[in-house]
Each structure stands twice: as structure tokens, then as C-alpha cells.
Amino acid sequence: MPKNFQHNLLAFISMLMIFLFLSLLSQHFGMGVKTDTYFFSLMILSYLSYFVQATWKATQPYYIKLKVEDKKSASLLYSTLLNRIIFFSLLIITLYFLITSNVKILETQQKDFLDILIFYILLQNMLLFNKSILNLEKHFASFYLVDIIIYSINICILLLFLEDDITLLAYAMLIALSMALLWQFYLIFYKTSINYSFQKEHKDIQNIYKNSIKIKLSSLLYGAKEPLLAMIFLSLGEGIYSIFNYAHKFSAAIFQISTTPSLNKFITKIHYLIAQEKYSTVNTQIGKILLETVPIFIVSSIVFYFLM
């Protein structure tokens, strides 16, 4: 079976798992205050995660350059960034508890849910960072298998253990993220040449910070609309914000299935070409990826539109 087809199939399976989870979520809790709380909390945590991602998002070219020139230094860079991701995530979590304990900015149910799920920031940022590194190590399938693991666990817990208390879903999500993270660490430390250390500094860290902030600044500015949208939809009545998020998740599936597998490989290939100073072939690769992804995206969009 061709590798490209395998990865598209895994992307399709991962999206099916997400659809199944969302369907079960709506059946179990309906579309009301509880699902609004779930989607609102994820939105807040995703936005706060941008601040952590602003410390590592530009890692790829530096990691590839080091991997080509000095594998030991690449391992040290991984450890340095992982340690800083943990530090900045815990800092945001601490600030959250300090602020929400002294200022009432959340409804009671929202705060109860977020008080548990706030650790999503730590787990999700480590998960995304590991996804990026494993992609550079050409473990392309792991990108989708992680999501399959997470949603498989969430679906099982939703079917077998979850009652009407939405806060139990927060614990389920943390368990699922932890299990997926353990599997990622197994791949990183036992299937690649990466070794962990309590590294605090690295010669490239300042440049990575500067470029990561530039990359995520647009996300922080553009993402600022999300809390405003949430406030508008929540003011319209119970369940309206949930309907908006269900629609958004389904539309995101088109991009995930049709283009992400090819783009993951393309990004890795481009970083390797730049690290090896093979600049003349970059434009050729850009043309190939456009020819490969644009028709698939158009066809997928048309099919999805008529299925809905």
C-alpha cells in the first residue's frame, strides 16, 4: 500500500473518530449549557496555548539543521525546549488559578470544568511539540495515530463511564492526552536518536524565541476574535455556541483529510533541503505540492458539501 494512501487513510480514520466522539457528546449531553461549557473551555485553553507555542513554534528549521550537522546538539535543543514548554505551561496554569480565585470572570460550571481541564495546556503543548519533532524524524503516521488514541479513549470513557456530570469529561480528556503523550515519548526516546536531559540553555534558543513570537503573533491577534464570538453566541441562548462549534469541526475535516498528510511530508522535505542548501529544488517542490493538494481539496469540499 503506498505511503501517501496510508497516511490519508489514517487522517480519514482520525476524523471519523472525532465525528463519532462529537456525535456521542451531543447524544449524551444534548446541545445546551454543558456542551457550551465544553467548547468554551477548549477555546480558552487553545488561545492560552498560543502563548506557550510562541516559545517553540519556529523550532523546525533549527532542529533539522542540527540533526544534519550535530545529532547530539539536536537532542539538547529538544530537551531545552521541552523543559521550557513545561515551565511556561505551569506558569500560565498558576496564573489562571491566582486570577480566577480572586476575580469572578467565569460562570460556576465553566470554572469547575476549567479547574480540571486547565492542565490540558501542559499536556497539549507537549503533544503538539512532539508531533512536530516526530514529523521531522519522518514518523509521519504518528501525527494521526496520536489523535486516534486520544479519541478512542475518550469514546470508550464516554460510552462506559460518563454520567451527566460534564466535569468527568475533563478527567477523561486528561487521561487520553496522557496516554498519547506516553506513546509519543516512547517513539522519541526509543525509536529515534533523541536523549532527554535537564538542559536549560541552547545556542539557538533566542533565535527560536524571536521567530516563534513572530509566527504566533498573528495567531494571538486573529484568535482574539474567538472569545468575542463565544460571548455573542452564548448570549443568543443555550446550545447556539455548541452548534457553531460542531459546524466548525466538520468543516475543518476537509482540510485535515485532503491536505495535511501531503503538507506534513512537504514541510519536512523543505526543511531538509534548506538545511542541505539545496535551494534550487525548493520551487519545484512547491509546484508539486500545489498540484497534489489543490485538486484533492476541491473534490473533497464538493463531496462534503453534497453529503451534508
Coordinates of C-alpha atoms in Angstrom, one line a residue:
M1 CA 0.0 0.0 0.0
P2 CA 1.5 3.4 -1.0
K3 CA 2.6 5.5 2.0
N4 CA 0.6 8.5 0.8
F5 CA -2.6 6.5 0.8
Q6 CA -1.8 5.0 4.2
H7 CA -1.4 8.5 5.7
N8 CA -4.6 9.8 4.0
L9 CA -6.4 6.7 5.3
L10 CA -5.1 7.4 8.9
A11 CA -6.2 11.0 8.5
F12 CA -9.7 9.8 7.5
I13 CA -9.9 7.4 10.4
S14 CA -8.8 10.1 12.9
M15 CA -11.5 12.4 11.6
L16 CA -14.1 9.6 11.8
M17 CA -13.1 9.1 15.4
I18 CA -13.6 12.9 16.0
F19 CA -17.0 12.8 14.3
L20 CA -18.0 9.8 16.4
F21 CA -16.9 11.5 19.6
L22 CA -18.8 14.7 18.8
S23 CA -21.9 12.7 17.9
L24 CA -21.8 10.8 21.2
L25 CA -21.2 14.0 23.0
S26 CA -24.3 15.6 21.5
Q27 CA -26.4 12.5 22.2
H28 CA -25.1 12.3 25.8
F29 CA -25.4 15.9 26.8
G30 CA -27.6 17.4 24.0
M31 CA -26.9 20.9 22.9
G32 CA -27.1 23.2 25.9
V33 CA -25.1 24.6 28.9
K34 CA -22.9 21.5 29.3
T35 CA -21.7 21.3 25.7
D36 CA -21.4 25.1 25.6
T37 CA -19.1 24.8 28.7
Y38 CA -17.0 22.1 26.9
F39 CA -16.5 24.1 23.7
F40 CA -16.0 27.4 25.6
S41 CA -13.3 25.8 27.8
L42 CA -11.4 24.3 24.8
M43 CA -11.5 27.7 23.1
I44 CA -10.0 29.5 26.1
L45 CA -7.3 26.8 26.6
S46 CA -6.4 26.8 22.9
Y47 CA -5.9 30.5 23.0
L48 CA -3.8 30.4 26.1
S49 CA -1.7 27.7 24.5
Y50 CA -0.7 30.2 21.8
F51 CA 1.5 31.9 24.4
V52 CA 3.4 28.7 25.1
Q53 CA 3.7 27.9 21.4
A54 CA 5.3 31.4 20.9
T55 CA 8.3 29.8 22.6
W56 CA 8.9 26.9 20.3
K57 CA 6.8 27.1 17.0
A58 CA 9.9 28.1 14.9
T59 CA 11.9 25.0 16.0
Q60 CA 11.7 23.0 12.8
P61 CA 14.5 24.6 10.7
Y62 CA 16.9 24.8 13.6
Y63 CA 16.2 21.2 14.7
I64 CA 16.8 19.9 11.1
K65 CA 20.0 21.9 10.7
L66 CA 21.3 20.4 13.9
K67 CA 20.1 16.9 13.0
V68 CA 22.1 17.1 9.8
E69 CA 25.2 18.7 11.4
D70 CA 25.2 17.5 15.0
K71 CA 22.7 15.0 16.3
K72 CA 23.8 15.5 20.0
S73 CA 23.0 19.2 19.8
A74 CA 19.6 18.4 18.2
S75 CA 18.8 16.3 21.3
L76 CA 19.9 19.1 23.6
L77 CA 17.7 21.5 21.7
Y78 CA 14.7 19.1 22.1
S79 CA 15.3 18.8 25.9
T80 CA 15.8 22.6 26.3
L81 CA 12.5 23.4 24.5
L82 CA 10.6 20.6 26.3
N83 CA 11.7 21.9 29.7
R84 CA 10.7 25.4 28.8
I85 CA 7.3 24.3 27.5
I86 CA 6.7 22.6 30.8
F87 CA 7.8 25.8 32.7
F88 CA 5.7 28.2 30.7
S89 CA 2.7 25.9 30.7
L90 CA 2.8 25.6 34.5
L91 CA 3.3 29.4 34.8
I92 CA 0.1 30.0 32.8
I93 CA -1.8 27.4 34.9
T94 CA -0.6 29.1 38.1
L95 CA -1.7 32.5 36.9
Y96 CA -5.1 31.0 35.9
F97 CA -5.7 29.8 39.5
L98 CA -4.4 33.0 41.0
I99 CA -6.7 35.2 38.8
T100 CA -9.9 33.0 38.9
S101 CA -9.6 32.5 42.7
N102 CA -9.6 36.3 43.3
V103 CA -11.7 37.6 40.4
K104 CA -15.1 36.2 39.3
I105 CA -14.7 36.1 35.5
L106 CA -16.3 32.7 34.8
E107 CA -19.6 31.1 35.5
T108 CA -19.6 28.4 38.2
Q109 CA -19.9 25.5 35.8
Q110 CA -17.2 26.9 33.5
K111 CA -14.8 27.4 36.4
D112 CA -15.4 23.9 37.7
F113 CA -14.7 22.4 34.3
L114 CA -11.7 24.6 33.6
D115 CA -10.2 24.0 37.1
I116 CA -9.7 20.4 35.9
L117 CA -9.0 20.8 32.2
I118 CA -6.5 23.7 32.7
F119 CA -3.8 21.0 32.7
Y120 CA -4.7 20.5 29.1
I121 CA -2.4 23.4 28.3
L122 CA 0.6 21.5 29.6
L123 CA -0.3 18.1 28.0
Q124 CA -1.5 19.6 24.7
N125 CA 1.6 21.7 24.2
M126 CA 4.0 18.8 24.8
L127 CA 1.8 16.7 22.5
L128 CA 2.0 19.3 19.7
F129 CA 5.7 19.8 20.2
N130 CA 6.3 16.1 20.0
K131 CA 4.1 15.8 16.9
S132 CA 6.4 18.4 15.2
I133 CA 9.6 16.6 16.2
L134 CA 8.3 13.2 15.2
N135 CA 7.2 14.6 11.8
L136 CA 10.8 15.9 11.3
E137 CA 12.0 12.4 12.3
K138 CA 9.8 11.1 9.5
H139 CA 7.3 9.3 11.8
F140 CA 4.5 10.7 9.7
A141 CA 1.9 8.1 10.8
S142 CA 2.3 9.1 14.4
F143 CA 0.7 12.5 13.6
Y144 CA -2.7 10.8 13.1
L145 CA -2.2 7.8 15.4
V146 CA -2.0 10.2 18.4
D147 CA -5.5 11.6 17.6
I148 CA -6.8 8.1 17.1
I149 CA -5.5 7.1 20.5
I150 CA -7.0 10.2 22.2
Y151 CA -10.4 9.9 20.7
S152 CA -10.6 6.1 21.1
I153 CA -10.0 6.6 24.9
N154 CA -12.5 9.5 25.0
I155 CA -15.2 7.5 23.2
C156 CA -14.7 4.4 25.5
I157 CA -15.0 6.6 28.6
L158 CA -18.0 8.4 27.2
L159 CA -19.7 5.1 26.5
L160 CA -18.8 3.2 29.6
F161 CA -18.2 5.6 32.5
L162 CA -19.5 9.1 31.8
E163 CA -22.7 10.2 33.6
D164 CA -24.4 13.5 33.4
D165 CA -21.6 15.4 35.1
I166 CA -19.6 17.2 32.4
T167 CA -16.6 17.6 34.6
L168 CA -15.9 13.8 34.3
L169 CA -15.3 14.5 30.6
A170 CA -12.4 16.8 31.6
Y171 CA -10.8 14.0 33.5
A172 CA -11.3 11.7 30.5
M173 CA -9.6 14.1 28.2
L174 CA -6.6 14.5 30.5
I175 CA -6.3 10.7 30.7
A176 CA -6.4 10.4 26.9
L177 CA -3.8 13.1 26.4
S178 CA -1.5 11.5 29.0
M179 CA -1.7 8.1 27.3
A180 CA -1.0 9.6 23.9
L181 CA 1.9 11.5 25.3
L182 CA 3.5 8.4 26.9
W183 CA 3.3 6.7 23.4
Q184 CA 5.0 9.7 21.8
F185 CA 7.8 9.7 24.4
Y186 CA 8.3 6.0 23.7
L187 CA 8.8 6.8 20.0
I188 CA 11.0 9.8 20.7
F189 CA 13.3 8.2 23.2
Y190 CA 13.4 4.6 21.9
K191 CA 12.8 4.9 18.1
T192 CA 14.9 8.0 17.4
S193 CA 18.3 9.2 18.4
I194 CA 17.0 11.7 20.9
N195 CA 18.1 11.6 24.5
Y196 CA 16.5 13.7 27.3
S197 CA 18.4 15.9 29.7
F198 CA 17.6 18.7 32.1
Q199 CA 19.0 21.2 29.6
K200 CA 18.2 24.8 30.3
E201 CA 20.1 26.7 27.6
H202 CA 21.0 26.2 24.0
K203 CA 22.8 28.5 21.5
D204 CA 19.7 28.7 19.2
I205 CA 17.1 29.3 21.8
Q206 CA 17.0 33.1 21.5
N207 CA 16.6 32.9 17.7
I208 CA 13.8 30.3 18.1
Y209 CA 12.0 32.6 20.6
K210 CA 12.2 35.6 18.3
N211 CA 10.9 33.7 15.2
S212 CA 8.3 31.8 17.2
I213 CA 6.9 35.1 18.6
K214 CA 6.7 36.4 15.0
I215 CA 4.9 33.3 13.9
K216 CA 2.4 33.2 16.7
L217 CA 1.7 36.9 16.9
S218 CA -0.8 36.7 14.1
S219 CA -2.5 33.8 15.8
L220 CA -2.7 35.8 19.0
L221 CA -4.2 38.8 17.2
Y222 CA -6.5 36.8 15.0
G223 CA -7.5 34.4 17.8
A224 CA -8.6 37.3 19.9
K225 CA -11.9 37.2 18.0
E226 CA -12.8 33.8 19.5
P227 CA -13.7 35.0 23.0
L228 CA -15.8 37.7 21.4
L229 CA -17.6 35.2 19.1
A230 CA -18.1 33.0 22.1
M231 CA -19.7 35.8 24.1
I232 CA -22.0 36.6 21.2
F233 CA -23.1 33.0 20.6
L234 CA -23.6 32.3 24.4
S235 CA -25.7 35.4 24.7
L236 CA -28.1 34.1 22.0
G237 CA -29.2 31.1 24.1
E238 CA -28.2 27.7 25.3
G239 CA -26.7 25.4 22.6
I240 CA -26.1 28.0 19.9
Y241 CA -22.4 28.1 20.6
S242 CA -22.3 24.3 20.5
I243 CA -24.0 24.2 17.1
F244 CA -21.4 26.7 15.8
N245 CA -18.5 24.6 17.1
Y246 CA -20.0 21.3 15.6
A247 CA -20.1 23.0 12.2
H248 CA -16.6 24.3 12.6
K249 CA -15.2 20.9 13.5
F250 CA -16.9 19.3 10.4
S251 CA -15.6 21.9 8.0
A252 CA -12.0 21.5 9.4
A253 CA -12.2 17.8 8.5
I254 CA -11.9 18.7 4.8
F255 CA -8.5 20.3 5.2
Q256 CA -7.4 17.5 7.6
I257 CA -8.2 14.7 5.3
S258 CA -7.3 16.2 1.9
T259 CA -4.1 18.2 2.5
T260 CA -2.5 17.5 5.9
P261 CA -0.7 14.2 5.0
S262 CA 0.9 15.8 2.0
L263 CA 1.7 19.0 3.7
N264 CA 3.4 17.3 6.7
K265 CA 5.8 15.5 4.3
F266 CA 6.3 18.7 2.2
I267 CA 7.3 20.7 5.3
T268 CA 9.8 18.1 6.4
K269 CA 11.3 17.8 2.9
I270 CA 11.7 21.6 2.6
H271 CA 13.4 21.9 5.9
Y272 CA 15.9 19.2 4.9
L273 CA 16.5 20.8 1.5
I274 CA 17.2 24.1 3.2
A275 CA 19.5 22.6 5.8
Q276 CA 21.4 20.9 2.9
E277 CA 21.4 24.2 1.0
K278 CA 19.6 22.7 -2.0
Y279 CA 17.7 25.9 -2.7
S280 CA 17.2 25.2 -6.4
T281 CA 14.8 22.4 -5.8
V282 CA 12.5 24.2 -3.3
N283 CA 10.4 25.9 -6.0
T284 CA 9.9 22.6 -7.8
Q285 CA 8.6 21.0 -4.6
I286 CA 6.2 23.9 -4.1
G287 CA 4.7 23.4 -7.5
K288 CA 4.4 19.6 -6.8
I289 CA 2.6 20.1 -3.5
L290 CA 0.1 22.6 -5.1
L291 CA -0.7 20.1 -7.9
E292 CA -1.2 17.4 -5.4
T293 CA -3.3 19.1 -2.8
V294 CA -5.5 21.7 -4.5
P295 CA -7.4 19.2 -6.7
I296 CA -8.0 16.9 -3.7
F297 CA -9.1 19.8 -1.6
I298 CA -11.6 21.0 -4.2
V299 CA -13.0 17.5 -4.8
S300 CA -13.3 16.8 -1.0
S301 CA -15.1 20.1 -0.5
I302 CA -17.7 19.3 -3.2
V303 CA -18.3 15.8 -1.9
F304 CA -18.5 17.1 1.7
Y305 CA -21.0 19.8 0.7
F306 CA -23.4 17.3 -1.0
L307 CA -23.1 14.8 1.8
M308 CA -24.1 17.5 4.3

